[in-house]
Coordinates of C-alpha atoms in Angstrom, one line a residue:
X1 CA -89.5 1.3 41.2
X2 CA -88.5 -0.5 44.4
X3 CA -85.1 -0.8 44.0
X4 CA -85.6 -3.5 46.8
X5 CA -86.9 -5.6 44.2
X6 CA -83.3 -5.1 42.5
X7 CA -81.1 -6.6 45.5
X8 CA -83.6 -9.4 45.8
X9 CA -83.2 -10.3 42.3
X10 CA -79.5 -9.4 42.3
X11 CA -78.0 -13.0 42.0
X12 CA -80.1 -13.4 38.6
X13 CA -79.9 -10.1 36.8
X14 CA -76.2 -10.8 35.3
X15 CA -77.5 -13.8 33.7
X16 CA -80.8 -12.8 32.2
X17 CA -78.3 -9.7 31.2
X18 CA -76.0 -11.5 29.6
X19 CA -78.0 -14.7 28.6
X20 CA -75.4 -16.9 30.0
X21 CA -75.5 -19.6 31.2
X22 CA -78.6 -21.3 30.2
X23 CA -79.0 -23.1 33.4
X24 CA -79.3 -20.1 35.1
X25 CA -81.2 -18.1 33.0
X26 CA -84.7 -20.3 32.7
X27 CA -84.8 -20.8 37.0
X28 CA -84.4 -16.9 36.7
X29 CA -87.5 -16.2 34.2
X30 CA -89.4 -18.9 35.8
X31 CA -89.1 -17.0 39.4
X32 CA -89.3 -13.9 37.9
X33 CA -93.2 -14.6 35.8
X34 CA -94.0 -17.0 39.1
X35 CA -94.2 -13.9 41.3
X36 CA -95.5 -11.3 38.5
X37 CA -92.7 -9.4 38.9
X38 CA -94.0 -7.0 35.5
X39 CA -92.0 -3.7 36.7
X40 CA -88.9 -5.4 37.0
X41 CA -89.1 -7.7 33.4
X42 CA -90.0 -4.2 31.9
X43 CA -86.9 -2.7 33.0
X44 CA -84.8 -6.1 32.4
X45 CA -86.5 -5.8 28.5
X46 CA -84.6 -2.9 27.6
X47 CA -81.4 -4.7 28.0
X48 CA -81.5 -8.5 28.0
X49 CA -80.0 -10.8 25.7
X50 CA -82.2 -11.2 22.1
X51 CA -82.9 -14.9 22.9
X52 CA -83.6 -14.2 26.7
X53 CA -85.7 -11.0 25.4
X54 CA -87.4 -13.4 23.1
X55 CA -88.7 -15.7 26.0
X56 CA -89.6 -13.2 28.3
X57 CA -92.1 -11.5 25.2
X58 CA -93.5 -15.4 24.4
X59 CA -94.5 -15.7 27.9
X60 CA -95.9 -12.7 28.0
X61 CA -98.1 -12.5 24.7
X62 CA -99.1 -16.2 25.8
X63 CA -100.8 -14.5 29.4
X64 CA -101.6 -11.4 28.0
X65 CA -99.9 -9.0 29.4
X66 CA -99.2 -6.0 27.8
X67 CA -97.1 -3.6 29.6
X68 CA -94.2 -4.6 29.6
X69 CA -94.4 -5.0 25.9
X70 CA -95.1 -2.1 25.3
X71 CA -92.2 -0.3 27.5
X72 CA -89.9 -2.2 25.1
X73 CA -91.1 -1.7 21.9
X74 CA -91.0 1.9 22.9
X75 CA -87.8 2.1 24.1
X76 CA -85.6 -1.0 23.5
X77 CA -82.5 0.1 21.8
X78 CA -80.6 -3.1 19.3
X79 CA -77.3 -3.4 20.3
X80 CA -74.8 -4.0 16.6
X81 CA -72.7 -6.4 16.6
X82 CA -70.7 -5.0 13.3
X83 CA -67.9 -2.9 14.6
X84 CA -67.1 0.8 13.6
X85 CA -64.2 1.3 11.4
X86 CA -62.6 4.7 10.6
X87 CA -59.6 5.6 8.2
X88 CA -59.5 1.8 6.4
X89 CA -58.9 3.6 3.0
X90 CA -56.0 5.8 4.3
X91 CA -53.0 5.1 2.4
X92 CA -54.5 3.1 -0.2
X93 CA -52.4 5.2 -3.1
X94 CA -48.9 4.6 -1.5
X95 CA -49.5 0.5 -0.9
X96 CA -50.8 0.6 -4.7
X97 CA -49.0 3.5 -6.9
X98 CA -45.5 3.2 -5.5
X99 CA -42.9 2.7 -8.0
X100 CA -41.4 -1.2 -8.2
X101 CA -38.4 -0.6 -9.9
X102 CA -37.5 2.4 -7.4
X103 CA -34.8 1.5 -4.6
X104 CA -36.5 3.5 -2.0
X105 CA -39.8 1.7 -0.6
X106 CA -41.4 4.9 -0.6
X107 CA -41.0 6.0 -4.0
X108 CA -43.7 6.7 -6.6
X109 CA -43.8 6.3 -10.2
X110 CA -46.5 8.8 -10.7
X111 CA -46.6 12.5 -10.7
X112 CA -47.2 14.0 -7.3
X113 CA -50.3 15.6 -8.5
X114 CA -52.1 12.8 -9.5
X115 CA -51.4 10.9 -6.3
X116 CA -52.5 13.7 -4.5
X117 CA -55.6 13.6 -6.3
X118 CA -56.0 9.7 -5.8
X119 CA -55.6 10.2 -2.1
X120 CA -58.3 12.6 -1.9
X121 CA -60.8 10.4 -3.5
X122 CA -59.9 7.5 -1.4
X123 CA -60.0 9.9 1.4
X124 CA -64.0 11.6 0.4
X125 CA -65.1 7.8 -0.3
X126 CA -63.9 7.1 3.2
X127 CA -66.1 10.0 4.7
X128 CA -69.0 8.7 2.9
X129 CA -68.1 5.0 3.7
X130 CA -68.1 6.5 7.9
X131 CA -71.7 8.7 7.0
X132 CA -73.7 5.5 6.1
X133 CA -72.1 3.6 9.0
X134 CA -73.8 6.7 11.5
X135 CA -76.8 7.0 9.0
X136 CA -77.4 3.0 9.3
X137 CA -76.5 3.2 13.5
X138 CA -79.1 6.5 13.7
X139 CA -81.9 4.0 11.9
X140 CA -81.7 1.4 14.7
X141 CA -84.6 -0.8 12.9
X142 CA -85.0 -2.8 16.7
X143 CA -86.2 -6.7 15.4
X144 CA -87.4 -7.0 19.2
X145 CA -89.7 -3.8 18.4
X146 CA -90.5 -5.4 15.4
X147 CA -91.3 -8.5 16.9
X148 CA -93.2 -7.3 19.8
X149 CA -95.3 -5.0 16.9
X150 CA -96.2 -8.2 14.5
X151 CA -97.1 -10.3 17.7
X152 CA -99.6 -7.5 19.0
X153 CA -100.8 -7.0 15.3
X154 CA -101.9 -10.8 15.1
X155 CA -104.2 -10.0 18.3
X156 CA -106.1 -7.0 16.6
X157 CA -109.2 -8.8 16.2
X158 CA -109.7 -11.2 19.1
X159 CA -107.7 -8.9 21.6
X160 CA -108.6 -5.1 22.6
X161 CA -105.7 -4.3 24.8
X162 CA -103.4 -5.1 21.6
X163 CA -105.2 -2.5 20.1
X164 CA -104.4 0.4 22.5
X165 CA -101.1 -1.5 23.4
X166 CA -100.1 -0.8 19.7
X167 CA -101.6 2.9 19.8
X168 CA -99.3 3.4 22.4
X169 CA -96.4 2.4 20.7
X170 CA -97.6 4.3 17.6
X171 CA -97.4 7.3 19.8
X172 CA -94.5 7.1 21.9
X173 CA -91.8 5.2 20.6
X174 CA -88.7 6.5 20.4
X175 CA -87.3 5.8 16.7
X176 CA -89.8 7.1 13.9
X177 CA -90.1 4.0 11.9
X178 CA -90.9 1.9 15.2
X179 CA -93.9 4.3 15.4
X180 CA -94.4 4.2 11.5
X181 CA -94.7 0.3 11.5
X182 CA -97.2 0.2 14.5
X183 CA -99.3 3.0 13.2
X184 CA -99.4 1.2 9.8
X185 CA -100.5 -2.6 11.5
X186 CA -103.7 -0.2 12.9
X187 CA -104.3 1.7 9.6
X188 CA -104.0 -1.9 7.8
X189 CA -107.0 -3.4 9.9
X190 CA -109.9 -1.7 9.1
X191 CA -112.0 -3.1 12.1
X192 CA -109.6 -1.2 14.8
X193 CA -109.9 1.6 12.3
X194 CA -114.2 1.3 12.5
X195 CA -114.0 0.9 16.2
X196 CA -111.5 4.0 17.0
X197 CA -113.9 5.8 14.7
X198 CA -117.5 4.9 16.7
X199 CA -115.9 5.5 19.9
X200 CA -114.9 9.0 18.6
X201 CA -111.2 8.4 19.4
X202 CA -110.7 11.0 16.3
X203 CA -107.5 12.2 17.6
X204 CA -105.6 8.7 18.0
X205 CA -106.9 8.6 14.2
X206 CA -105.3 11.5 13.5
X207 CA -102.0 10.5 15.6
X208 CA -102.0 7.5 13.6
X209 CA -102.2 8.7 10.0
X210 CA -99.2 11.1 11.3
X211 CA -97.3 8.4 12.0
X212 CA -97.7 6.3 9.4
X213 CA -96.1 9.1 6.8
X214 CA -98.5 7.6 4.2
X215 CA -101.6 10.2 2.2
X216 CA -103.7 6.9 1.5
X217 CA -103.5 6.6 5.2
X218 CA -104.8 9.9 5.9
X219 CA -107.4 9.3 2.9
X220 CA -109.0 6.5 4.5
X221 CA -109.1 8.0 7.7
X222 CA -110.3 11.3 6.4
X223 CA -113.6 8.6 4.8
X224 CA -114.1 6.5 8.0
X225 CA -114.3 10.0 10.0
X226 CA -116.9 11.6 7.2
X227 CA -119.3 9.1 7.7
X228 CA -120.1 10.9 11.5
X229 CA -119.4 14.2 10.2
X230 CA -122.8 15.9 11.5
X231 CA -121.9 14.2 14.7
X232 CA -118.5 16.0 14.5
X233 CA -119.9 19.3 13.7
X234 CA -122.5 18.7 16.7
X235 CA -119.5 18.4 19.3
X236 CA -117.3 21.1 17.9
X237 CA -114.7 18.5 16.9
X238 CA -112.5 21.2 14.8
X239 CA -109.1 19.5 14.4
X240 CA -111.4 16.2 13.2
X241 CA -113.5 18.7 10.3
X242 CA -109.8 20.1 9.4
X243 CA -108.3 16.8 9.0
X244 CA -111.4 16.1 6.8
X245 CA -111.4 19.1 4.9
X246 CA -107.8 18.6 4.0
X247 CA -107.6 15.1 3.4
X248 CA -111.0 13.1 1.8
X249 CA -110.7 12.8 -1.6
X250 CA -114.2 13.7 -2.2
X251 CA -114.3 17.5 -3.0
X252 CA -117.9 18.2 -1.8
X253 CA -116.9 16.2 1.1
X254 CA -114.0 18.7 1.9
X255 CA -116.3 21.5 1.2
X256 CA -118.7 20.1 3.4
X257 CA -115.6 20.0 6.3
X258 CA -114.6 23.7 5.8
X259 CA -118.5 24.5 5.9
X260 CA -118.9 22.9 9.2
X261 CA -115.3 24.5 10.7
X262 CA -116.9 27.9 9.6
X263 CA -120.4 27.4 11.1
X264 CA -118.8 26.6 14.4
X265 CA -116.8 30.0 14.5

C-alpha cells in the first residue's frame, strides 16, 4: 500500500477510528468512497468503530464491491468491551467464616481444616471462572464477519462475485467458525453448490465440506459430485473419486469411486 495515501488521509483516520465525532466521520466516508479509495477502507475495516464499520460495508454491498469485504470478514478481530477479572473469589472464606463473637477481626469460628478446604474450592472455581473468560476471548464470534457473511449470502442467486467472495472467506479466514458459517451459507444453497459442481470446481467443494465440520455436508457434496463421476474418472480427478468413495451414502456408489481410483493407477 502507498503509505502516501495514509498522510493524505491523515486528518480523518482518528475519527473513522474512533467513530467520534459524527460530523467528522460521514465527510470522511464520503471522500473516502468519492475517490474509490478500496485499499485504504480495507485496511481502515479491520479497526473502525462497529457503527462506522457498519456504514462503510452498507456502501459497499449497495455498489458491489467485494474486496474489501472480504479482507474483513477474513481478518477483522471484535474488540470486548467486558473486562478481564482475575482473583475476585480470593478471600471469600475469611469475609464469610470469620468468627462474630471473636475480639480479633481475624478470627475464625471454624476449624482450620475446613477453611482451608473452603479456600481451595473458591480458589479451583476461580481458575475455571478465568478458563471460560480465555475460552470465550479465543472464540471471538466477529458480528461484523457475521454480518458481512449474511449480507453476501443474500446475493447467492442474483450475484456471482458473492459466490467466490464467500469461498474465499470459507477458505481463509482466520477464526474456524467465521470459515464454518461461510462454508455452510454455500452448502445451504444448492444452486452455488450445482454451479461449483458443472464448472468442476471439485476442490472448492471439497474445501467447503471441510469447513463446514458437518457429514451431511460432505454427503451432499459426495451426490452432486457423483452425478459427473465418468467425467471425473476421464480427467484423473483422484482426490474428487476419494472424497466420493468415502463419503456418498450410496454403497455401490462408493464402490463405483474406489473402482475408478484403482483403474486410474
Amino acid at each position: 500500500m502507498n503509505l502516501q495515501k495514509i498522510l493524505q488521509y491523515a486528518r480523518d483516520i482518528p475519527p473513522l477510528v474512533e467513530g467520534i465525532p459524527p460530523w467528522r466521520v460521514d465527510p470522511a466516508i464520503d471522500d473516502l468512497f468519492e475517490h474509490e479509495e478500496w485499499e485504504l477502507i480495507s485496511v481502515l475495516l479491520l479497526t473502525v468503530a462497529d457503527p462506522t464499520a457498519r456504514q462503510m460495508v452498507d456502501r459497499l454491498l449497495k455498489i458491489k464491491v467485494y474486496d474489501p469485504l472480504v479482507l474483513t470478514a477474513c481478518l477483522r478481530r471484535h474488540v470486548r468491551s467486558q473486562p478481564y477479572v482475575v482473583q475476585t473469589g480470593r478471600g471469600v472464606s475469611a469475609r464469610i467464616f470469620r468468627d462474630i463473637d471473636a475480639e480479633e477481626e481475624d478470627a475464625r469460628g471454624v476449624p482450620e481444616h475446613i477453611l482451608e478446604d473452603i479456600q481451595d474450592m473458591a480458589e479451583a472455581s476461580e481458575r475455571t471462572r478465568e478458563a471460560q473468560i480465555l475460552r470465550s476471548e479465543s472464540l471471538d464470534r466477529g458480528p461484523m464477519r457475521e454480518f458481512i457473511i449474511n449480507r453476501l449470502a443474500e446475493r447467492l442467486a442474483t450475484e456471482p462475485p458473492a459466490l467466490e467472495a464467500l469461498l474465499v472467506v470459507a477458505k481463509a479466514a482466520a477464526w474456524e467458525e467465521t470459515r464454518r458459517i461461510a462454508a455452510m451459507k454455500i452448502a445451504n444453497h444448492q444452486l452455488s453448490v450445482q454451479r461449483l459442481a458443472q464448472a468442476g470446481r471439485t476442490a472448492d467443494l471439497i474445501a467447503l465440506a471441510a469447513a463446514s465440520q458437518l457429514s451431511a455436508v460432505a454427503n451432499n457434496f459426495a451426490a452432486v459430485l457423483s452425478e459427473n463421476l465418468d467425467e471425473l474418472k476421464q480427467r484423473g480427478d483422484r482426490e474428487a473419486l476419494a472424497f466420493i468413495a468415502e463419503n456418498h451414502e450410496n454403497q455401490a456408489v462408493r464402490e463405483a469411486a474406489r473402482a475408478a481410483l484403482g483403474s486410474d493407477e
